[in-house]
Coordinates of C-alpha atoms and ligand atoms in Angstrom, one line a residue:
X1 CA 0.0 0.0 0.0
X2 CA 1.4 3.4 -1.0
X3 CA -0.9 5.6 1.1
X4 CA 0.5 9.1 0.8
X5 CA -1.0 10.5 4.0
X6 CA 0.4 7.6 6.2
X7 CA -1.1 5.9 9.3
X8 CA 0.3 7.8 12.3
X9 CA -1.5 9.0 15.4
X10 CA -1.8 12.5 13.8
X11 CA -3.2 10.9 10.6
X12 CA -5.8 9.1 12.7
X13 CA -6.8 12.3 14.4
X14 CA -7.0 14.0 11.0
X15 CA -9.4 11.3 9.8
X16 CA -11.6 12.0 12.8
X17 CA -11.8 15.7 11.8
X18 CA -12.4 14.6 8.2
X19 CA -15.2 12.3 9.3
X20 CA -16.9 15.1 11.1
X21 CA -16.5 17.5 8.2
X22 CA -17.7 15.1 5.4
X23 CA -20.4 13.1 7.3
X24 CA -23.2 15.3 5.8
X25 CA -22.1 14.7 2.2
X26 CA -21.8 10.9 2.7
X27 CA -25.1 10.8 4.6
X28 CA -26.8 12.7 1.7
X29 CA -25.3 10.3 -0.8
X30 CA -26.4 7.1 1.1
X31 CA -29.8 8.5 1.7
X32 CA -30.3 9.2 -1.9
X33 CA -29.4 5.8 -3.2
X34 CA -29.9 3.1 -0.6
X35 CA -33.5 2.2 -0.6
X36 CA -33.3 -1.4 0.7
X37 CA -31.8 -2.4 4.0
X38 CA -28.5 -4.2 3.1
X39 CA -27.7 -7.4 4.9
X40 CA -23.9 -6.9 4.5
X41 CA -22.4 -3.4 3.8
X42 CA -18.7 -3.0 3.3
X43 CA -16.6 0.1 3.7
X44 CA -13.4 -0.1 1.7
X45 CA -10.4 1.9 3.0
X46 CA -12.3 2.4 6.3
X47 CA -9.3 4.0 8.2
X48 CA -10.3 4.3 12.0
X49 CA -13.8 3.2 11.1
X50 CA -15.8 6.5 11.2
X51 CA -17.2 5.9 7.7
X52 CA -18.1 2.3 8.6
X53 CA -20.1 3.5 11.6
X54 CA -21.8 6.1 9.4
X55 CA -22.6 3.5 6.8
X56 CA -24.1 1.2 9.4
X57 CA -26.2 4.0 10.9
X58 CA -27.6 5.5 7.7
X59 CA -28.3 2.2 5.9
X60 CA -29.4 0.3 9.1
X61 CA -27.6 -2.7 7.6
X62 CA -27.6 -6.0 9.5
X63 CA -23.8 -6.2 9.4
X64 CA -21.1 -3.6 8.4
X65 CA -17.5 -4.6 7.7
X66 CA -14.7 -2.1 7.4
X67 CA -11.6 -3.1 5.4
X68 CA -8.3 -1.4 5.5
X69 CA -4.6 -2.3 5.1
X70 CA -3.4 -0.3 8.2
X71 CA -3.3 -2.4 11.3
X72 CA -3.0 0.8 13.4
X73 CA -6.2 2.3 11.9
X74 CA -7.9 -1.1 12.4
X75 CA -7.0 -1.3 16.0
X76 CA -8.6 2.1 16.6
X77 CA -11.6 1.1 14.5
X78 CA -12.2 -2.0 16.6
X79 CA -12.3 -0.1 19.9
X80 CA -15.8 -0.1 21.3
X81 CA -17.2 -1.4 18.0
X82 CA -20.8 -2.7 18.4
X83 CA -21.3 -6.3 17.6
X84 CA -22.7 -5.8 14.1
X85 CA -19.7 -3.7 13.0
X86 CA -16.4 -5.5 12.4
X87 CA -13.1 -4.7 10.8
X88 CA -10.8 -6.8 8.5
X89 CA -7.2 -6.4 7.4
X90 CA -6.9 -6.7 3.6
X91 CA -5.4 -5.0 0.6
X92 CA -8.6 -3.7 -1.2
X93 CA -6.9 -3.9 -4.6
X94 CA -7.0 -7.7 -4.3
X95 CA -10.1 -9.8 -4.6
X96 CA -11.8 -11.9 -3.3
X97 CA -12.4 -9.9 -0.1
X98 CA -12.4 -12.2 3.0
X99 CA -16.2 -12.0 3.3
X100 CA -19.3 -13.3 1.6
X101 CA -20.7 -11.3 -1.4
X102 CA -22.0 -7.9 -0.2
X103 CA -25.2 -6.0 -0.8
X104 CA -23.4 -2.8 -0.7
X105 CA -19.8 -1.7 -1.1
X106 CA -18.9 1.9 -0.2
X107 CA -15.7 3.9 -0.4
X108 CA -14.8 7.5 0.2
X109 CA -11.4 9.2 -0.5
X110 CA -9.9 5.9 -1.5
X111 CA -9.7 5.6 -5.3
X112 CA -7.7 8.8 -5.4
X113 CA -4.9 6.8 -3.7
X114 CA -5.0 3.7 -5.9
X115 CA -3.6 3.0 -9.3
X116 CA -5.8 2.1 -12.3
X117 CA -9.3 2.8 -10.8
X118 CA -11.1 1.2 -13.8
X119 CA -9.5 -2.2 -13.2
X120 CA -10.1 -1.8 -9.4
X121 CA -13.8 -1.0 -9.9
X122 CA -14.2 -4.1 -12.1
X123 CA -12.7 -6.2 -9.4
X124 CA -14.9 -4.7 -6.7
X125 CA -18.0 -5.4 -8.8
X126 CA -17.2 -9.1 -8.6
X127 CA -17.6 -8.9 -4.8
X128 CA -21.2 -7.8 -5.0
X129 CA -24.2 -10.0 -4.6
X130 CA -27.1 -9.8 -7.2
X131 CA -28.4 -6.2 -7.5
X132 CA -25.7 -5.1 -5.1
X133 CA -24.6 -1.5 -5.0
X134 CA -21.1 -0.1 -5.4
X135 CA -21.0 3.5 -4.0
X136 CA -18.0 5.7 -4.7
X137 CA -17.4 9.1 -3.3
X138 CA -14.4 11.1 -4.4
X139 CA -13.3 14.7 -5.1
X140 CA -14.4 16.3 -8.3
X141 CA -12.9 19.7 -7.6
X142 CA -12.1 22.0 -4.8
X143 CA -12.6 25.7 -5.3
X144 CA -10.7 28.3 -3.3
X145 CA -9.1 31.6 -4.0
X146 CA -7.6 31.8 -0.5
X147 CA -3.8 32.0 -1.0
X148 CA -2.8 29.5 1.7
X149 CA -5.6 27.0 1.0
X150 CA -5.1 27.1 -2.8
X151 CA -1.3 26.7 -2.4
X152 CA -1.8 23.7 -0.2
X153 CA -4.1 22.1 -2.8
X154 CA -1.7 22.7 -5.6
X155 CA 1.1 21.0 -3.7
X156 CA -1.0 17.9 -2.8
X157 CA -2.3 17.7 -6.4
X158 CA 1.3 17.8 -7.7
X159 CA 2.4 15.2 -5.2
X160 CA -0.3 12.8 -6.1
X161 CA 0.2 13.3 -9.8
X162 CA 3.9 12.5 -9.4
X163 CA 2.9 9.1 -8.1
X164 CA 0.3 8.6 -10.9
X165 CA -2.7 9.4 -8.7
X166 CA -5.2 12.2 -9.0
X167 CA -6.5 14.5 -6.3
X168 CA -9.4 15.5 -8.6
X169 CA -10.3 11.9 -9.7
X170 CA -14.1 12.6 -10.0
X171 CA -14.2 13.6 -13.7
X172 CA -12.2 10.5 -14.7
X173 CA -14.5 8.3 -12.7
X174 CA -17.6 9.8 -14.2
X175 CA -16.2 9.5 -17.8
X176 CA -15.2 5.8 -17.3
X177 CA -17.1 3.3 -19.4
X178 CA -19.2 1.0 -17.3
X179 CA -19.5 -2.6 -18.3
X180 CA -18.9 -6.1 -17.0
X181 CA -22.2 -6.6 -15.2
X182 CA -22.5 -3.0 -13.7
X183 CA -24.8 -0.2 -14.6
X184 CA -24.6 3.4 -13.3
X185 CA -27.6 4.3 -11.3
X186 CA -26.6 7.8 -10.2
X187 CA -23.7 10.1 -10.8
X188 CA -23.7 13.6 -9.4
X189 CA -21.5 16.3 -8.0
X190 CA -22.5 17.3 -4.5
X191 CA -21.5 20.9 -3.7
X192 CA -20.2 21.2 -0.2
X193 CA -18.9 24.4 1.4
X194 CA -16.4 24.0 4.3
X195 CA -15.4 26.6 6.8
X196 CA -11.8 28.0 6.5
X197 CA -11.2 26.8 10.0
X198 CA -12.2 23.2 9.2
X199 CA -10.2 23.1 5.9
X200 CA -7.1 24.6 7.5
X201 CA -7.4 22.1 10.4
X202 CA -7.4 19.2 8.0
X203 CA -4.7 20.6 5.8
X204 CA -2.4 21.6 8.7
X205 CA -2.7 18.1 10.2
X206 CA -1.7 16.6 6.8
X207 CA 1.5 18.6 6.1
X208 CA 3.8 16.6 8.5
X209 CA 2.9 13.4 6.6
X210 CA 4.6 14.7 3.5
X211 CA 6.7 17.7 4.1
X212 CA 9.9 15.7 4.3
X213 CA 9.3 13.7 1.1
X214 CA 12.1 14.1 -1.6
X215 CA 9.5 15.4 -4.1
X216 CA 8.8 18.3 -1.8
X217 CA 12.4 19.1 -1.1
X218 CA 13.2 19.0 -4.8
X219 CA 10.3 21.3 -5.9
X220 CA 9.5 23.7 -3.1
X221 CA 11.7 26.0 -0.9
X222 CA 11.7 24.7 2.7
X223 CA 10.9 28.3 4.0
X224 CA 7.8 28.4 1.8
X225 CA 6.5 25.0 3.2
X226 CA 7.2 26.1 6.8
X227 CA 5.4 29.4 6.2
X228 CA 2.5 27.6 4.7
X229 CA 2.3 25.2 7.6
X230 CA 2.3 28.1 10.1
X231 CA -0.3 30.0 8.2
X232 CA -2.6 26.9 8.1
X233 CA -2.1 26.5 11.8
X234 CA -3.0 30.0 12.5
X235 CA -6.2 29.8 10.3
X236 CA -7.1 26.6 12.1
X237 CA -6.8 28.4 15.4
X238 CA -8.4 31.7 14.6
X239 CA -10.4 31.9 11.3
X240 CA -14.1 32.5 11.5
X241 CA -14.5 32.8 7.7
X242 CA -17.0 30.9 5.7
X243 CA -17.4 30.7 1.9
X244 CA -13.7 30.6 1.1
X245 CA -13.5 27.0 0.1
X246 CA -16.0 24.6 -1.5
X247 CA -15.7 20.9 -2.3
X248 CA -17.4 19.2 -5.3
X249 CA -17.9 15.6 -4.3
X250 CA -18.5 13.1 -7.1
X251 CA -20.9 10.5 -5.9
X252 CA -21.4 7.5 -8.2
X253 CA -23.7 4.6 -7.5
X254 CA -23.2 1.4 -9.7
X255 CA -25.6 -1.5 -9.5
X256 CA -24.7 -5.1 -10.3
X257 CA -26.9 -6.4 -13.1
Ligands
SAM1 C1 -8.0 9.1 3.0 S1 -8.2 7.7 4.0 C2 -10.0 7.6 3.9 C3 -10.6 7.0 5.1 C4 -12.1 6.9 5.1 N1 -12.6 6.2 3.9 C5 -12.7 8.3 5.2 O1 -13.3 8.8 4.2 O2 -12.6 9.0 6.2 C6 -7.8 6.3 2.9 C7 -7.7 5.0 3.7 O3 -7.5 4.0 2.7 C8 -6.6 3.0 3.3 N2 -5.9 2.4 2.1 C9 -5.2 2.9 1.1 N3 -4.8 2.0 0.3 C10 -5.3 0.8 0.7 C11 -5.3 -0.5 0.2 N4 -4.6 -0.8 -1.0 N5 -5.9 -1.5 0.9 C12 -6.6 -1.2 2.0 N6 -6.7 0.1 2.5 C13 -6.1 1.0 1.9 C14 -5.7 3.8 4.1 O4 -5.0 3.0 5.1 C15 -6.6 4.8 4.7 O5 -7.2 4.3 5.9

């Protein structure tokens, strides 16, 4: 697994902030497409399990299973997990998953970190039961004219691109041909404004994960990165601004036919 943002304690705390910030978009997505109660619902790249709990709550599934490759995130996810929510260690690019065919497979902010999403989606489709749903939620665009926020975004986009990933993977996913037993039931962009404080909190918690990578050192002056980090910290502490950054979340629902 070549997960850019790593699996440290800080990364886990960042995923908690991320879970709180994006819960409304995922909830809206799940409420729009899940009409039958799933027996087994799977959350791929579940991290510390916040999305798995949300999936379980919104769909009222009988059993929810979170899958991740990070033992550290899984150990956090398993703490106080109710009986109907469990967590498994597995590389999600490999099938079969170590569970029975699922009625619903969900992932958020995962395909952006994987290579060859088209091949991966085909593989995931094989893990669905009849008429099962595959729900994918990824970033289409992020709009911001705020200097520090937009600088951060351009650095992360460049870093992901350098390892053949895309920050803004939504358009490519939407344009991808669907075949092999799947049909697209919904594809939309959900517009989601985030406060500057929340965005800067997530961003500032992410900088330590990558600031010492060779790519950064080769392409950006160390002073500039340090200044950016300080500015993000200060926005995270003090900003009360709204309307300075908006996410477009691509939400795609495929159904197995
Ligand atoms: C950005 S986090 C997203 C976590 C969660 N889905 C959310 O939206 O809050 C991506 C997660 O995918 C996991 N991951 C990345 N590549 C993976 C792989 N090949 N197999 C399993 N998990 C993977 C990472 O460990 C991390 O927990």
